[in-house]
Amino acid sequence: MRNIVYYVASSLDGYIAGADEDISTFVGEGTGVEKYLSDLQSFDTVIMGRRTYEFGYKFGLKPGQLAYPHMEHHIFSKSLKLNNADPKLHVHPPKLDIIEALKQNEGTDIYLCGGGVFAGWLLENEMIDILKIKLNPITLGDGTPLFGNVRKQTQNELTELQEFDHGLIILTYKIGY
């Protein structure tokens, strides 16, 4: 069975984006960012919520395009409609049986790109297996929480800690439910 890996940048106070979806204060260069980009090459499948997919529009992504060209995309939304979408892009209603089927398919672990609300729903339903946090040396005070408004308690095992320039740390946890 494939693992779902939530690999995400976070501030010290637990936000994956600031107010108005601002990510400008996150570390955007250096060896930690290079490590993250390299790690993404090991995934063949990405899952995300609608808002995360549409966030890419701010950076030039066009509706129906792949955010990660080498990955099969599964976007979970009740309302997203895309015309002429890439054949590797699939839009699904947010249903656990679809997530479970993806985990059962052949392939690499699954990259959970986000966002906070979608990740919270997956955490609440015990579907996230690994949490990789690119911990940034910033506080934001407001914004998009790591797991939305979900307050599920877990006991996690730290399996790796990597330090990089610009104060970036990548922490890897096995999620314990």
CSV table of C-alpha atoms in Angstrom, one decimal:
chain,number,residue,atom,x,y,z
A,1,MET,CA,0.0,0.0,0.0
A,2,ARG,CA,1.2,3.5,-0.9
A,3,ASN,CA,1.7,6.1,1.8
A,4,ILE,CA,0.2,9.6,1.7
A,5,VAL,CA,3.0,12.1,2.4
A,6,TYR,CA,2.0,15.6,3.4
A,7,TYR,CA,5.1,17.5,2.4
A,8,VAL,CA,4.5,21.1,3.2
A,9,ALA,CA,6.2,24.4,4.2
A,10,SER,CA,5.1,25.7,7.6
A,11,SER,CA,5.8,28.7,9.7
A,12,LEU,CA,6.9,28.2,13.3
A,13,ASP,CA,3.3,29.0,14.4
A,14,GLY,CA,1.8,26.3,12.1
A,15,TYR,CA,0.6,28.2,9.0
A,16,ILE,CA,1.2,27.0,5.5
A,17,ALA,CA,0.4,30.5,4.1
A,18,GLY,CA,-0.1,33.9,5.7
A,19,ALA,CA,-3.1,36.2,5.5
A,20,ASP,CA,-4.4,36.5,1.9
A,21,GLU,CA,-2.5,33.4,0.9
A,22,ASP,CA,0.8,35.2,1.2
A,23,ILE,CA,3.9,32.9,1.0
A,24,SER,CA,6.4,35.7,0.3
A,25,THR,CA,8.3,35.3,3.7
A,26,PHE,CA,8.9,31.5,3.3
A,27,VAL,CA,12.4,30.5,2.4
A,28,GLY,CA,12.4,30.5,-1.4
A,29,GLU,CA,16.0,29.5,-2.2
A,30,GLY,CA,18.9,27.5,-0.9
A,31,THR,CA,19.8,23.8,-0.2
A,32,GLY,CA,16.5,23.1,1.6
A,33,VAL,CA,14.4,24.2,-1.3
A,34,GLU,CA,16.7,22.3,-3.7
A,35,LYS,CA,16.2,19.2,-1.5
A,36,TYR,CA,12.4,19.6,-1.6
A,37,LEU,CA,12.3,20.0,-5.4
A,38,SER,CA,14.6,17.0,-5.7
A,39,ASP,CA,12.3,15.0,-3.4
A,40,LEU,CA,9.3,15.8,-5.5
A,41,GLN,CA,10.8,13.9,-8.4
A,42,SER,CA,10.3,10.7,-6.4
A,43,PHE,CA,6.5,10.9,-6.5
A,44,ASP,CA,4.3,9.8,-9.5
A,45,THR,CA,1.0,11.0,-8.0
A,46,VAL,CA,-0.1,14.2,-6.3
A,47,ILE,CA,-3.4,14.9,-4.5
A,48,MET,CA,-4.7,18.3,-3.5
A,49,GLY,CA,-7.8,20.3,-2.8
A,50,ARG,CA,-9.4,22.8,-5.2
A,51,ARG,CA,-8.0,25.9,-3.5
A,52,THR,CA,-4.5,24.6,-3.6
A,53,TYR,CA,-4.8,23.8,-7.3
A,54,GLU,CA,-6.3,27.2,-8.0
A,55,PHE,CA,-3.5,28.9,-5.9
A,56,GLY,CA,-1.2,27.8,-8.8
A,57,TYR,CA,-3.1,30.3,-11.1
A,58,LYS,CA,-1.2,33.1,-9.2
A,59,PHE,CA,2.0,31.6,-10.5
A,60,GLY,CA,1.0,31.1,-14.2
A,61,LEU,CA,-0.7,27.7,-14.0
A,62,LYS,CA,-3.7,27.6,-16.4
A,63,PRO,CA,-6.9,25.7,-15.6
A,64,GLY,CA,-6.5,22.1,-16.7
A,65,GLN,CA,-2.7,22.2,-16.7
A,66,LEU,CA,-0.5,20.0,-14.5
A,67,ALA,CA,1.2,21.7,-11.6
A,68,TYR,CA,3.8,18.9,-11.6
A,69,PRO,CA,4.2,17.6,-15.2
A,70,HIS,CA,5.7,14.2,-14.2
A,71,MET,CA,2.8,13.4,-11.8
A,72,GLU,CA,-0.7,12.0,-12.1
A,73,HIS,CA,-3.0,14.7,-10.5
A,74,HIS,CA,-6.0,14.0,-8.4
A,75,ILE,CA,-7.9,17.2,-7.3
A,76,PHE,CA,-10.7,16.8,-4.8
A,77,SER,CA,-13.5,19.3,-5.1
A,78,LYS,CA,-17.3,19.5,-5.0
A,79,SER,CA,-17.3,22.4,-7.5
A,80,LEU,CA,-14.2,22.5,-9.7
A,81,LYS,CA,-15.0,22.1,-13.4
A,82,LEU,CA,-12.1,22.1,-16.0
A,83,ASN,CA,-12.5,22.1,-19.7
A,84,ASN,CA,-9.8,20.5,-21.9
A,85,ALA,CA,-7.9,19.2,-18.8
A,86,ASP,CA,-4.7,17.3,-19.3
A,87,PRO,CA,-5.4,13.5,-19.4
A,88,LYS,CA,-3.3,13.1,-16.3
A,89,LEU,CA,-5.5,15.5,-14.3
A,90,HIS,CA,-8.6,14.0,-12.6
A,91,VAL,CA,-11.1,15.9,-10.5
A,92,HIS,CA,-13.0,13.8,-7.8
A,93,PRO,CA,-15.6,14.5,-5.2
A,94,PRO,CA,-14.0,14.4,-1.7
A,95,LYS,CA,-14.7,10.7,-0.9
A,96,LEU,CA,-12.6,8.5,1.3
A,97,ASP,CA,-13.1,5.4,-0.9
A,98,ILE,CA,-11.4,7.3,-3.8
A,99,ILE,CA,-8.4,8.1,-1.6
A,100,GLU,CA,-8.3,4.5,-0.4
A,101,ALA,CA,-8.3,3.2,-4.0
A,102,LEU,CA,-5.4,5.6,-4.8
A,103,LYS,CA,-3.4,4.2,-1.9
A,104,GLN,CA,-4.1,0.6,-3.2
A,105,ASN,CA,-2.9,1.4,-6.7
A,106,GLU,CA,0.6,0.6,-7.9
A,107,GLY,CA,3.2,3.3,-7.8
A,108,THR,CA,5.2,5.5,-5.5
A,109,ASP,CA,4.1,7.1,-2.3
A,110,ILE,CA,1.5,9.9,-2.9
A,111,TYR,CA,2.4,13.5,-2.5
A,112,LEU,CA,-0.2,15.5,-0.6
A,113,CYS,CA,0.3,19.0,-1.8
A,114,GLY,CA,-2.4,20.5,0.4
A,115,GLY,CA,-4.1,22.6,1.4
A,116,GLY,CA,-4.9,22.9,5.0
A,117,VAL,CA,-8.6,22.1,4.9
A,118,PHE,CA,-8.0,19.1,2.7
A,119,ALA,CA,-5.1,17.9,4.8
A,120,GLY,CA,-7.2,18.3,7.9
A,121,TRP,CA,-10.0,16.2,6.4
A,122,LEU,CA,-7.5,13.5,5.6
A,123,LEU,CA,-5.9,13.6,9.0
A,124,GLU,CA,-9.3,13.5,10.7
A,125,ASN,CA,-10.0,10.3,8.7
A,126,GLU,CA,-6.5,8.8,9.4
A,127,MET,CA,-5.4,8.8,5.8
A,128,ILE,CA,-2.0,10.7,6.1
A,129,ASP,CA,0.9,8.4,6.8
A,130,ILE,CA,3.9,10.7,6.8
A,131,LEU,CA,4.3,14.4,7.5
A,132,LYS,CA,7.3,16.2,6.1
A,133,ILE,CA,7.4,19.8,7.3
A,134,LYS,CA,9.7,22.3,5.7
A,135,LEU,CA,9.9,24.4,8.9
A,136,ASN,CA,10.6,28.0,8.1
A,137,PRO,CA,12.2,30.3,10.7
A,138,ILE,CA,9.2,32.7,10.6
A,139,THR,CA,5.9,33.4,12.4
A,140,LEU,CA,2.9,34.6,10.5
A,141,GLY,CA,0.3,35.2,13.2
A,142,ASP,CA,-2.6,34.4,10.8
A,143,GLY,CA,-3.3,32.5,7.6
A,144,THR,CA,-3.9,29.0,6.5
A,145,PRO,CA,-3.4,26.5,9.3
A,146,LEU,CA,-1.4,23.3,8.6
A,147,PHE,CA,-4.5,21.1,9.1
A,148,GLY,CA,-7.3,23.7,8.7
A,149,ASN,CA,-9.6,23.7,11.8
A,150,VAL,CA,-9.2,20.0,12.6
A,151,ARG,CA,-8.0,19.3,16.1
A,152,LYS,CA,-7.3,15.6,15.9
A,153,GLN,CA,-4.6,14.4,18.3
A,154,THR,CA,-1.9,12.1,17.0
A,155,GLN,CA,1.3,10.6,18.5
A,156,ASN,CA,4.0,11.0,15.8
A,157,GLU,CA,7.4,9.5,15.5
A,158,LEU,CA,10.3,11.7,14.3
A,159,THR,CA,12.1,9.7,11.7
A,160,GLU,CA,14.4,12.3,10.1
A,161,LEU,CA,15.6,15.8,10.8
A,162,GLN,CA,17.6,17.7,8.2
A,163,GLU,CA,19.0,21.2,8.7
A,164,PHE,CA,19.7,23.6,5.8
A,165,ASP,CA,20.8,27.1,5.1
A,166,HIS,CA,18.5,30.1,5.8
A,167,GLY,CA,17.3,28.4,9.0
A,168,LEU,CA,15.2,25.9,7.1
A,169,ILE,CA,14.6,22.5,8.7
A,170,ILE,CA,12.9,19.5,7.2
A,171,LEU,CA,11.2,17.3,9.8
A,172,THR,CA,9.8,13.9,8.8
A,173,TYR,CA,7.3,12.2,11.1
A,174,LYS,CA,5.4,8.9,10.9
A,175,ILE,CA,1.9,9.8,11.9
A,176,GLY,CA,0.5,7.6,14.7
A,177,TYR,CA,-3.2,7.4,15.1
